[in-house]
Structures are given as structure tokens and as C-alpha cells.
PDB file of C-alpha atoms in Angstrom:
ATOM      1  CA  MET S  40     155.717  79.384 182.791  1.00  0.00           C
ATOM      2  CA  PRO S  41     153.034  79.607 180.366  1.00  0.00           C
ATOM      3  CA  ARG S  42     149.533  78.429 180.966  1.00  0.00           C
ATOM      4  CA  ARG S  43     148.283  75.478 179.101  1.00  0.00           C
ATOM      5  CA  ASN S  44     144.686  75.848 177.641  1.00  0.00           C
ATOM      6  CA  ARG S  45     144.083  72.223 177.148  1.00  0.00           C
ATOM      7  CA  PRO S  46     140.701  70.654 178.192  1.00  0.00           C
ATOM      8  CA  GLY S  47     141.456  68.343 181.416  1.00  0.00           C
ATOM      9  CA  ARG S  48     139.617  65.047 182.161  1.00  0.00           C
ATOM     10  CA  ARG S  49     135.953  65.163 181.988  1.00  0.00           C
ATOM     11  CA  ARG S  50     134.103  64.139 184.869  1.00  0.00           C
ATOM     12  CA  GLY S  51     130.763  62.236 184.761  1.00  0.00           C
ATOM     13  CA  ARG S  52     129.258  59.783 182.133  1.00  0.00           C
ATOM     14  CA  PRO S  53     131.045  59.737 178.574  1.00  0.00           C
ATOM     15  CA  ARG S  54     129.065  61.699 176.053  1.00  0.00           C
ATOM     16  CA  GLY S  55     127.820  58.613 174.024  1.00  0.00           C
ATOM     17  CA  ALA S  56     126.621  56.909 177.479  1.00  0.00           C
ATOM     18  CA  GLY S  57     123.029  57.346 177.206  1.00  0.00           C
ATOM     19  CA  PRO S  58     120.661  58.259 180.116  1.00  0.00           C
ATOM     20  CA  GLY S  59     121.533  55.978 182.400  1.00  0.00           C
ATOM     21  CA  PRO S  60     119.195  53.777 184.794  1.00  0.00           C
ATOM     22  CA  ALA S  61     115.716  54.756 185.348  1.00  0.00           C
ATOM     23  CA  PRO S  62     115.270  55.954 188.892  1.00  0.00           C
ATOM     24  CA  ARG S  63     113.374  53.911 191.343  1.00  0.00           C
ATOM     25  CA  PRO S  64     110.109  54.821 192.414  1.00  0.00           C
ATOM     26  CA  LEU S  65     109.683  56.402 195.862  1.00  0.00           C
ATOM     27  CA  PRO S  66     108.699  54.244 198.841  1.00  0.00           C
ATOM     28  CA  ALA S  67     105.277  54.898 200.702  1.00  0.00           C
ATOM     29  CA  HIS S  68     105.708  57.729 203.307  1.00  0.00           C
ATOM     30  CA  GLY S  69     109.230  58.315 202.560  1.00  0.00           C
ATOM     31  CA  SER S  70     110.235  55.432 204.711  1.00  0.00           C
ATOM     32  CA  ALA S  71     113.758  54.672 202.850  1.00  0.00           C
ATOM     33  CA  PHE S  72     115.050  58.551 203.576  1.00  0.00           C
ATOM     34  CA  THR S  73     113.888  59.130 207.203  1.00  0.00           C
ATOM     35  CA  PRO S  74     112.241  56.693 209.154  1.00  0.00           C
ATOM     36  CA  THR S  75     108.607  57.315 210.460  1.00  0.00           C
ATOM     37  CA  ARG S  76     106.840  56.123 213.664  1.00  0.00           C
ATOM     38  CA  VAL S  77     103.187  55.959 214.693  1.00  0.00           C
ATOM     39  CA  GLU S  78     102.160  57.787 217.709  1.00  0.00           C
ATOM     40  CA  PRO S  79      99.025  58.778 219.283  1.00  0.00           C
ATOM     41  CA  GLY S  80      97.786  62.463 217.902  1.00  0.00           C
ATOM     42  CA  PRO S  81      97.455  65.584 219.831  1.00  0.00           C
ATOM     43  CA  GLY S  82      94.421  67.002 222.132  1.00  0.00           C
ATOM     44  CA  ARG S  83      91.151  65.845 220.519  1.00  0.00           C
ATOM     45  CA  LEU S  84      92.778  63.748 218.003  1.00  0.00           C
ATOM     46  CA  ALA S  85      94.319  61.402 220.625  1.00  0.00           C
ATOM     47  CA  GLY S  86      92.690  58.489 219.800  1.00  0.00           C
ATOM     48  CA  GLU S  87      93.928  58.529 216.359  1.00  0.00           C
ATOM     49  CA  GLU S  88      97.112  57.278 215.091  1.00  0.00           C
ATOM     50  CA  PHE S  89      99.695  59.872 213.465  1.00  0.00           C
ATOM     51  CA  ARG S  90     102.703  59.331 211.339  1.00  0.00           C
ATOM     52  CA  VAL S  91     105.561  61.208 212.820  1.00  0.00           C
ATOM     53  CA  ARG S  92     109.078  62.337 210.949  1.00  0.00           C
ATOM     54  CA  ASP S  93     111.919  63.798 212.727  1.00  0.00           C
ATOM     55  CA  ILE S  94     113.277  66.718 210.538  1.00  0.00           C
ATOM     56  CA  SER S  95     116.926  67.517 211.489  1.00  0.00           C
ATOM     57  CA  ALA S  96     118.306  71.042 211.394  1.00  0.00           C
ATOM     58  CA  GLY S  97     119.817  70.820 207.935  1.00  0.00           C
ATOM     59  CA  GLN S  98     116.740  69.538 206.595  1.00  0.00           C
ATOM     60  CA  ALA S  99     114.646  72.575 207.750  1.00  0.00           C
ATOM     61  CA  VAL S 100     114.799  75.171 204.803  1.00  0.00           C
ATOM     62  CA  LYS S 101     111.713  76.799 205.282  1.00  0.00           C
ATOM     63  CA  TRP S 102     109.426  78.836 207.945  1.00  0.00           C
ATOM     64  CA  TYR S 103     106.851  76.875 209.383  1.00  0.00           C
ATOM     65  CA  ARG S 104     104.259  77.615 212.333  1.00  0.00           C
ATOM     66  CA  CYS S 105     104.010  75.216 215.202  1.00  0.00           C
ATOM     67  CA  PRO S 106     100.200  74.140 215.882  1.00  0.00           C
ATOM     68  CA  GLY S 107     101.035  73.507 219.362  1.00  0.00           C
ATOM     69  CA  CYS S 108     102.369  77.055 220.362  1.00  0.00           C
ATOM     70  CA  ASP S 109     101.635  79.197 217.704  1.00  0.00           C
ATOM     71  CA  GLN S 110     105.014  80.198 216.952  1.00  0.00           C
ATOM     72  CA  GLU S 111     107.225  80.047 214.072  1.00  0.00           C
ATOM     73  CA  ILE S 112     109.797  77.248 213.562  1.00  0.00           C
ATOM     74  CA  PRO S 113     112.563  79.245 211.209  1.00  0.00           C
ATOM     75  CA  PRO S 114     114.652  77.538 209.046  1.00  0.00           C
ATOM     76  CA  GLY S 115     117.626  75.638 210.669  1.00  0.00           C
ATOM     77  CA  VAL S 116     115.713  74.211 213.602  1.00  0.00           C
ATOM     78  CA  ALA S 117     115.214  70.742 213.977  1.00  0.00           C
ATOM     79  CA  HIS S 118     111.509  69.711 214.592  1.00  0.00           C
ATOM     80  CA  VAL S 119     108.718  67.040 213.857  1.00  0.00           C
ATOM     81  CA  VAL S 120     106.355  66.543 211.022  1.00  0.00           C
ATOM     82  CA  ALA S 121     103.210  64.836 212.062  1.00  0.00           C
ATOM     83  CA  TRP S 122     100.074  63.900 209.976  1.00  0.00           C
ATOM     84  CA  PRO S 123      97.095  61.652 210.362  1.00  0.00           C
ATOM     85  CA  GLU S 124      97.745  57.766 209.203  1.00  0.00           C
ATOM     86  CA  SER S 125      94.293  57.223 208.176  1.00  0.00           C
ATOM     87  CA  TRP S 126      92.905  60.229 206.326  1.00  0.00           C
ATOM     88  CA  GLY S 127      96.092  62.556 206.003  1.00  0.00           C
ATOM     89  CA  ALA S 128      98.405  61.428 202.953  1.00  0.00           C
ATOM     90  CA  GLY S 129      98.761  65.044 201.236  1.00  0.00           C
ATOM     91  CA  ALA S 130     100.848  68.117 202.178  1.00  0.00           C
ATOM     92  CA  ASP S 131      97.881  69.962 203.592  1.00  0.00           C
ATOM     93  CA  ASP S 132      97.399  67.550 206.299  1.00  0.00           C
ATOM     94  CA  ARG S 133     101.083  67.766 207.469  1.00  0.00           C
ATOM     95  CA  ARG S 134     101.853  69.792 210.525  1.00  0.00           C
ATOM     96  CA  HIS S 135     105.238  71.004 211.462  1.00  0.00           C
ATOM     97  CA  TRP S 136     105.596  70.783 215.410  1.00  0.00           C
ATOM     98  CA  HIS S 137     108.565  72.148 217.821  1.00  0.00           C
ATOM     99  CA  ARG S 138     109.824  68.933 219.222  1.00  0.00           C
ATOM    100  CA  ASN S 139     108.882  70.037 222.923  1.00  0.00           C
ATOM    101  CA  CYS S 140     105.331  70.979 221.625  1.00  0.00           C
ATOM    102  CA  TRP S 141     104.913  67.317 220.052  1.00  0.00           C
ATOM    103  CA  ALA S 142     106.214  65.800 223.315  1.00  0.00           C
ATOM    104  CA  LYS S 143     103.636  68.191 225.418  1.00  0.00           C
ATOM    105  CA  ARG S 144     100.744  67.532 222.859  1.00  0.00           C
ATOM    106  CA  GLY S 145      98.710  65.203 225.387  1.00  0.00           C
ATOM    107  CA  HIS S 146      98.405  68.447 227.750  1.00  0.00           C
ATOM    108  CA  ARG S 147      97.506  70.645 225.005  1.00  0.00           C
ATOM    109  CA  GLY S 148      95.998  70.848 221.495  1.00  0.00           C
ATOM    110  CA  PRO S 149      96.526  72.942 218.529  1.00  0.00           C
ATOM    111  CA  THR S 150      95.986  76.335 219.463  1.00  0.00           C
ATOM    112  CA  ARG S 151      94.637  77.834 216.203  1.00  0.00           C
ATOM    113  CA  ARG S 152      91.784  76.472 214.369  1.00  0.00           C
ATOM    114  CA  ARG S 153      91.672  77.287 210.387  1.00  0.00           C
TER     115      ARG S 153
END
């Protein structure tokens, strides 16, 4: 049986449909995507409140260094991201912790000071 070279049905929007609806603005602290919670900070920052977000193994795509144990967190490992609520809004203020290290943060602070 010979092969047919006809184009099949196109997927997506038709050619003349235009750009579509405008994207919605991102919510503060990404709360619509991953829930955040507020917890006391680690070590000497225990009096300050930190925003904390759980990162699933599927979301973890880069290497990070945990400030609790000074070990690496490889891609594909579930962990926690924490940043100071009052003065930390930028990416430079976020720290990626192993879940167990974050749970034990009251007993030990960051191991390395930069």
C-alpha cells in the first residue's frame, strides 16, 4: 500500500487566531505554584521568621550546597528552600537545605560563613 503525503490535522491554535490571552502576573512568593510556610530561622537567626518551600525530587534540577551540613544536594533529591521573610526577597538570599538538616536547624546553624 502506497504512503500518503497529505498533511494531517494541525494541533494548537489556527494560523490566524492571534496571540491569545495575556499571561497572568505571578503571585507574590510563588504561592500559587508551591505553598510556602513561615518558620523560625536557623542558629543565630532563630528569632527571625523564614519563608520555607518544599522542593520535590522532580523539581530539583540543579546542584546546591546545604548550609546545614556543607554537603551537596544533587539533582533529583527532594529538599527545602528557605529565605528570610523580612529582608530576603532575592535569589541570593535563598538557601537550599536537606530536609533533615532544616529539621535539625535549631541544634546547629550554618556550617560555613561567606
